[in-house]
Backbone as JSON, one array per atom type, in Angstrom:
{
  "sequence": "XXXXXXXXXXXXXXXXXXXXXXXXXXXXXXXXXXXXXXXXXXXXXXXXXXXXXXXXXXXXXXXXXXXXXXXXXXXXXXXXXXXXXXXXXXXXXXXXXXXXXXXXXXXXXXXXXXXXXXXXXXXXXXXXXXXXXXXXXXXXXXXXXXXXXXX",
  "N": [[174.32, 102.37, 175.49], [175.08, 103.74, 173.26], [173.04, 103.49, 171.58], [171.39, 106.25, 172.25], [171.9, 109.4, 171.12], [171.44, 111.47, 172.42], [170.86, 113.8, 174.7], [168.14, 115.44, 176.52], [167.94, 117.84, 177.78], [165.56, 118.84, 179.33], [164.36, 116.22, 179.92], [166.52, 115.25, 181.69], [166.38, 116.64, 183.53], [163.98, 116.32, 185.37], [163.97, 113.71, 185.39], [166.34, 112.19, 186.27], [168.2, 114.27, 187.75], [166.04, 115.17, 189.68], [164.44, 117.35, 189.17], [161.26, 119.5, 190.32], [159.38, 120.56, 188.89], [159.38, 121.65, 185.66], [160.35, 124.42, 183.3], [159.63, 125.2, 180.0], [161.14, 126.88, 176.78], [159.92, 127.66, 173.48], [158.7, 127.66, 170.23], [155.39, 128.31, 168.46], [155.01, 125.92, 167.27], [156.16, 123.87, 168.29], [155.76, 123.82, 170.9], [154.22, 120.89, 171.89], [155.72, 119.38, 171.67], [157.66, 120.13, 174.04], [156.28, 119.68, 175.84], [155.5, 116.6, 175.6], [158.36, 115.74, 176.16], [158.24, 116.39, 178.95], [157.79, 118.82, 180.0], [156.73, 120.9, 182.2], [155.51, 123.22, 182.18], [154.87, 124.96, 179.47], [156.35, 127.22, 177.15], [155.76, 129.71, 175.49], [157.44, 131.4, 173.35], [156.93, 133.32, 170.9], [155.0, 134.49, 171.76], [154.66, 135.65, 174.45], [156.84, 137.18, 176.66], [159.85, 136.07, 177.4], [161.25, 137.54, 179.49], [159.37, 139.02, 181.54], [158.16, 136.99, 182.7], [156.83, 136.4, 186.2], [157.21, 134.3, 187.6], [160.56, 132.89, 189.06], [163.45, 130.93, 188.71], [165.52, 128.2, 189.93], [167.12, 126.74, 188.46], [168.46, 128.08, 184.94], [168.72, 126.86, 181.95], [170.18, 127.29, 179.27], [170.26, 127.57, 175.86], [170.29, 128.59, 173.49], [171.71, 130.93, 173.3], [171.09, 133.06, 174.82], [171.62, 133.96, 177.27], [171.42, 135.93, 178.85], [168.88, 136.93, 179.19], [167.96, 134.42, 180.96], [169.01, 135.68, 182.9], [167.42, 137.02, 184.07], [165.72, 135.98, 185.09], [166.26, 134.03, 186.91], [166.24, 132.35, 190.33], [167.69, 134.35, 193.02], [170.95, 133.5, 194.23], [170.32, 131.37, 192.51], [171.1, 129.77, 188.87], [172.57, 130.02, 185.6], [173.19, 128.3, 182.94], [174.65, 127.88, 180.32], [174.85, 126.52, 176.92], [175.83, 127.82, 174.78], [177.04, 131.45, 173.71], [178.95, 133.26, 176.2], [177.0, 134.83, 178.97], [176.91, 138.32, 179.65], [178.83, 139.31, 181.83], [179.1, 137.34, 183.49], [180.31, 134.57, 185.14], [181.99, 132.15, 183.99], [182.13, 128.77, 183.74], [183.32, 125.41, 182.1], [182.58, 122.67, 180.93], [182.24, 118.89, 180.3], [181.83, 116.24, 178.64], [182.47, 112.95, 180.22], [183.32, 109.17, 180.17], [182.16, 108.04, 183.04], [180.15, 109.88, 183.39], [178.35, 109.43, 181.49], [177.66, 107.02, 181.92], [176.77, 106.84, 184.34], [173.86, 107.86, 183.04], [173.19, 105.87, 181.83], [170.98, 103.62, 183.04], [168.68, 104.87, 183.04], [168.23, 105.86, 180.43], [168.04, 102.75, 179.53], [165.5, 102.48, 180.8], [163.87, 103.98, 179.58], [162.99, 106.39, 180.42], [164.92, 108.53, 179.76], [164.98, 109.67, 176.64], [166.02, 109.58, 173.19], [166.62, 112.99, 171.45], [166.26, 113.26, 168.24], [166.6, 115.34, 165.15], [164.11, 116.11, 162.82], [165.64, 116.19, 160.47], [167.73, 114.91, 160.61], [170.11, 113.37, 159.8], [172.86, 114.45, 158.31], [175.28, 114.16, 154.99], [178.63, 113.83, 155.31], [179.92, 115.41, 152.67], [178.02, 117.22, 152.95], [178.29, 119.02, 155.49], [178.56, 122.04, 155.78], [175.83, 123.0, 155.12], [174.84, 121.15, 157.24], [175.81, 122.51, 159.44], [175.16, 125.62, 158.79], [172.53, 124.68, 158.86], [172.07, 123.95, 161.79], [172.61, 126.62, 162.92], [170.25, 128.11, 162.4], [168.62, 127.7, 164.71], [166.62, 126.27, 164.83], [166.58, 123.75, 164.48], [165.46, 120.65, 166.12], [166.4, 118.89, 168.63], [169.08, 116.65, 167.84], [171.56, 116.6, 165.28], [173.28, 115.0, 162.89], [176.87, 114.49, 161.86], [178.16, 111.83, 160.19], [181.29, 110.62, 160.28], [181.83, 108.32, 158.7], [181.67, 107.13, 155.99]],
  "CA": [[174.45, 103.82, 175.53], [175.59, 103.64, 171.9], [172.02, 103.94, 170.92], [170.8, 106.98, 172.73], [173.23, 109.79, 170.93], [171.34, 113.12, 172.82], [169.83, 113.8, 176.24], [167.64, 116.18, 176.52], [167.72, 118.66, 179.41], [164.05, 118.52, 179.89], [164.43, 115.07, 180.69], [167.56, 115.08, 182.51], [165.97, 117.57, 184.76], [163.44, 115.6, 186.01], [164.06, 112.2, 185.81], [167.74, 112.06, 186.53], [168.46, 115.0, 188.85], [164.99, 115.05, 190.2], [163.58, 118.93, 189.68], [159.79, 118.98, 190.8], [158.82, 121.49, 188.32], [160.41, 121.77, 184.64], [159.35, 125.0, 182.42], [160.48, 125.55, 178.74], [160.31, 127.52, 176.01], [159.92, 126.88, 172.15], [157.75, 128.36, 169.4], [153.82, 127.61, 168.97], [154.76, 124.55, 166.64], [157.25, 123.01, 168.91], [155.16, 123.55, 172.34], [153.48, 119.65, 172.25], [157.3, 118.61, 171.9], [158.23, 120.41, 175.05], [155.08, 118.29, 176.79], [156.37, 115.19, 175.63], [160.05, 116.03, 176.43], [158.27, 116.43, 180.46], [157.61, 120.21, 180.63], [155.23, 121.04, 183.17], [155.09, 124.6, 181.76], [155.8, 125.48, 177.96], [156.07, 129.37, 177.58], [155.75, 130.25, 173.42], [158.24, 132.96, 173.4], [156.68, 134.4, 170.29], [154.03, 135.75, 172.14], [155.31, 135.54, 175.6], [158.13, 137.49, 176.48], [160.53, 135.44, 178.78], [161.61, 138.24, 180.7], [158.57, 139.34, 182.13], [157.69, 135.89, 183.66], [156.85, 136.66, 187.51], [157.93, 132.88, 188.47], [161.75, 133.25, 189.31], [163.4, 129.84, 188.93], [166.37, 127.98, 190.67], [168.17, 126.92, 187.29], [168.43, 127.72, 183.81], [169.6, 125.99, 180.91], [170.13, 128.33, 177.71], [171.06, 126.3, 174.59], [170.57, 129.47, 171.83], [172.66, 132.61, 173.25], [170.02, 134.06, 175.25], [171.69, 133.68, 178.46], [171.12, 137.46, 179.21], [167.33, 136.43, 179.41], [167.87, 133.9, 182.13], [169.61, 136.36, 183.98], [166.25, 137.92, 184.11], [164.22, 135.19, 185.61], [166.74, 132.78, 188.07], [166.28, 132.81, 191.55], [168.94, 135.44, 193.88], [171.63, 132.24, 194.52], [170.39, 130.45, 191.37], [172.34, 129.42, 188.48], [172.14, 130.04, 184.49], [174.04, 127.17, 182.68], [174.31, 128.0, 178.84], [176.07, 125.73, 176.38], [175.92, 128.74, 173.63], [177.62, 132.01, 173.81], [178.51, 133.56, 177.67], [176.09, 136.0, 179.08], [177.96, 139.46, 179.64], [179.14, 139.94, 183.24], [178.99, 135.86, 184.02], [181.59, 133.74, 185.37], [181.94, 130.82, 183.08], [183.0, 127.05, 183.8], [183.27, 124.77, 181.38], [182.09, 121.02, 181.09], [182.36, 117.99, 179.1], [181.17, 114.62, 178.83], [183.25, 111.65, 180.42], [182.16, 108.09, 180.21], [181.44, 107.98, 183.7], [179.08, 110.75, 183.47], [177.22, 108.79, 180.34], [177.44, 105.26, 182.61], [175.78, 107.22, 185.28], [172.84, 108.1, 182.74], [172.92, 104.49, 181.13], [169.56, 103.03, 183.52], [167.63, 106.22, 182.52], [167.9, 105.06, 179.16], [167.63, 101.53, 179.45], [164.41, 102.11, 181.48], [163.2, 104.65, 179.04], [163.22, 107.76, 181.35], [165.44, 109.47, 179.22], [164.9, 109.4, 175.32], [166.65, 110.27, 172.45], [165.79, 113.63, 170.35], [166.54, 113.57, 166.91], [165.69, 116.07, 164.33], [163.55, 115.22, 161.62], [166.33, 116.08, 159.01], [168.34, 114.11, 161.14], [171.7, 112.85, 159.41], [173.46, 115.22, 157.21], [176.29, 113.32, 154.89], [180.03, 114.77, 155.63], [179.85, 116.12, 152.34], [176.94, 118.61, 153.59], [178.65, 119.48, 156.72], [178.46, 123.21, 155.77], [174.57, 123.11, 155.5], [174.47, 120.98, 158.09], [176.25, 124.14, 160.83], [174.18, 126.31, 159.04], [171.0, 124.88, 159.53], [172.1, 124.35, 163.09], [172.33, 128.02, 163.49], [168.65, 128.87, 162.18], [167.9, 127.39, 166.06], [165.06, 125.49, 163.89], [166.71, 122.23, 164.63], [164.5, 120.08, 167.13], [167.05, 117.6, 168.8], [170.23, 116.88, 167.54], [171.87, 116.71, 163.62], [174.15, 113.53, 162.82], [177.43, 114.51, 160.58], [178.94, 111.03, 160.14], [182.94, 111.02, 159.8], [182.65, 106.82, 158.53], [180.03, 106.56, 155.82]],
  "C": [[174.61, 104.38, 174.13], [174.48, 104.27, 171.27], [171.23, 105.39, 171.4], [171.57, 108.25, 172.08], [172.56, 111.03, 171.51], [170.17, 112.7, 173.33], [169.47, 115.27, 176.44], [167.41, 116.81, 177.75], [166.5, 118.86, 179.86], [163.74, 117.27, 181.02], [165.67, 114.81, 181.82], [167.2, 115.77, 183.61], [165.35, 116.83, 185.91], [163.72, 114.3, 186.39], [165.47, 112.08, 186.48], [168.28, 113.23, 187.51], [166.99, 115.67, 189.82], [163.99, 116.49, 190.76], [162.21, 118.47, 189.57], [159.22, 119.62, 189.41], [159.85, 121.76, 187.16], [159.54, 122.63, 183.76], [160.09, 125.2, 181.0], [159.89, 126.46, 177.73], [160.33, 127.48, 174.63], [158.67, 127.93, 171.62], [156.69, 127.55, 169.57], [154.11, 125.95, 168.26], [155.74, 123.42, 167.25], [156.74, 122.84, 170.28], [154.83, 121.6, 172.85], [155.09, 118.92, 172.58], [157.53, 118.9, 173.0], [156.98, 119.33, 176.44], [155.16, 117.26, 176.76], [157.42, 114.82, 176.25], [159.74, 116.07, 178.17], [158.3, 117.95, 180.87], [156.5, 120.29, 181.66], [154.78, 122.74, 182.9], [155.92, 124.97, 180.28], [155.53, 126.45, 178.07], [156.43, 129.5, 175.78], [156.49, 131.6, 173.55], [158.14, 133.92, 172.34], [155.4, 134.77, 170.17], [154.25, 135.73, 173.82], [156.7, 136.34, 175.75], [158.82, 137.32, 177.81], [160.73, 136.3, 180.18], [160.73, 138.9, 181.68], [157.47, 138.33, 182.94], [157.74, 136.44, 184.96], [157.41, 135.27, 188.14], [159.44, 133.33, 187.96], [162.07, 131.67, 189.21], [165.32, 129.82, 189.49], [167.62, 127.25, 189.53], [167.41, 127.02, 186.25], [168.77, 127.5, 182.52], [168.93, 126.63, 179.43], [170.74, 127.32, 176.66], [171.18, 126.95, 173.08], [171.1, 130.93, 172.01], [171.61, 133.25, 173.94], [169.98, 133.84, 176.87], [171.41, 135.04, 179.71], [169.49, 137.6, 179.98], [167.34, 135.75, 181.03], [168.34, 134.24, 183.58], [168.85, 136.93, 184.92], [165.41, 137.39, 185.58], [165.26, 134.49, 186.58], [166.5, 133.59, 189.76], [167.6, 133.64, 191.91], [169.63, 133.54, 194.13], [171.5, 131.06, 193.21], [171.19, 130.37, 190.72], [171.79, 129.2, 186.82], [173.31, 129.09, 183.53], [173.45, 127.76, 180.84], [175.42, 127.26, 177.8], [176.08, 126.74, 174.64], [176.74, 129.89, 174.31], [177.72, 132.43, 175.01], [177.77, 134.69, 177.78], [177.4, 136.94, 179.87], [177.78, 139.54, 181.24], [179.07, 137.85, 183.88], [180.2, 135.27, 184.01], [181.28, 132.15, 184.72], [182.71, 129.55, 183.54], [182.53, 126.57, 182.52], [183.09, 123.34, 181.8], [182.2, 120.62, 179.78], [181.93, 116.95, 179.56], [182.29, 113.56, 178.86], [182.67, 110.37, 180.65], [181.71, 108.07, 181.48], [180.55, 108.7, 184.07], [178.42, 109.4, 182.71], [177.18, 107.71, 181.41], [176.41, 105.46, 183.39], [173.9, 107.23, 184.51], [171.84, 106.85, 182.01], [171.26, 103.85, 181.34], [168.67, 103.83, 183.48], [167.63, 106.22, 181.43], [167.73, 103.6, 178.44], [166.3, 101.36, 179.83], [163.37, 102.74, 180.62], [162.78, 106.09, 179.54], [163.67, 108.76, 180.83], [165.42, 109.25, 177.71], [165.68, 110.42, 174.33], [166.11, 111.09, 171.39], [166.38, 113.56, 169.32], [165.98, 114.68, 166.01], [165.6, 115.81, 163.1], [164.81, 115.04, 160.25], [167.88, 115.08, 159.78], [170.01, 114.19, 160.82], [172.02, 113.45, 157.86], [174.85, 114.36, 156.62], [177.3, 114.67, 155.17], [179.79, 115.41, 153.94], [178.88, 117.67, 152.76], [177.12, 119.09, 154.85], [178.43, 121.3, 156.62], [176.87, 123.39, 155.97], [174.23, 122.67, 156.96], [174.89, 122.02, 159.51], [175.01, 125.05, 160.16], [172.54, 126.51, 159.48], [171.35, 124.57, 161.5], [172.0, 125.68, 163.79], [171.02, 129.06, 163.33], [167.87, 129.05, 163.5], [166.49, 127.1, 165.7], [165.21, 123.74, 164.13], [166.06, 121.95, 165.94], [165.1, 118.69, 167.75], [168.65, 117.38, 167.99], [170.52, 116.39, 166.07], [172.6, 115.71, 163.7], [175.46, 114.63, 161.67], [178.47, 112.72, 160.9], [180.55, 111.2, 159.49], [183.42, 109.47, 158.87], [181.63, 107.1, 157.49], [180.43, 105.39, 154.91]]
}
């Protein structure tokens, strides 16, 4: 499990909680990623504008503050899950990761089902921890940033 350090909700969608249909959305130079990652619909949101999608969906998973958006598009009974800021008028739970969650996801990464994203600039040293938040907040990163606390 050690080796896998970020699961990608694309993949977790499908393979691991078994949605039929997975759509995402990303700029034009990040689309082929979302087809790799198991989209069955990429949507370029800078020429697309999310909220005027006519497909309604049954969840969706915000990850840059734009949970206001998904408010737009979920089915009546659906469910908008955002691990960035809360959308205004939403009742919020919170979650975390316990090993027996990760154990559960273990044979979906042993089998290869679920893969790990990295982003290209990958592993920032603890000195560069300040760059490294800010480039997290450009929402340019593609996968997840490393700050090591051992080096």
């Amino acid at each position: 499990l050690k080796k896998q350090p970020f699961f990608d909700p694309r993949q977790l969608a499908k393979h691991v909680f078994g949605a039929s249909k997975v759509a995402a959305t990303a700029s034009t130079a990040k689309l082929e990623l979302l087809k790799r990652l198991g989209a069955d619909w990429s949507i370029d949101y800078t020429k697309e504008n999310v909220e005027e999608i006519q497909e309604k969906f049954d969840v969706v998973y915000d990850t840059v503050g734009q949970a206001e958006q998904g408010l737009k598009v979920v089915k009546e009974g659906g469910k908008v899950v955002s691990i960035s800021k809360p959308a205004v008028g939403a009742i919020f739970y919170g979650l975390s990761s316990s090993g027996i969650t990760l154990e559960k996801l273990e044979p979906y990464l042993e089998n290869g089902k679920v893969k790990a994203v990295i982003d290209p600039k990958g592993l920032f040293p603890f000195a560069n921890t300040m760059e490294a938040f800010a480039y997290l907040e450009t929402s340019r990163a593609t996968g997840l940033s490393f700050i090591p606390f051992h080096e």
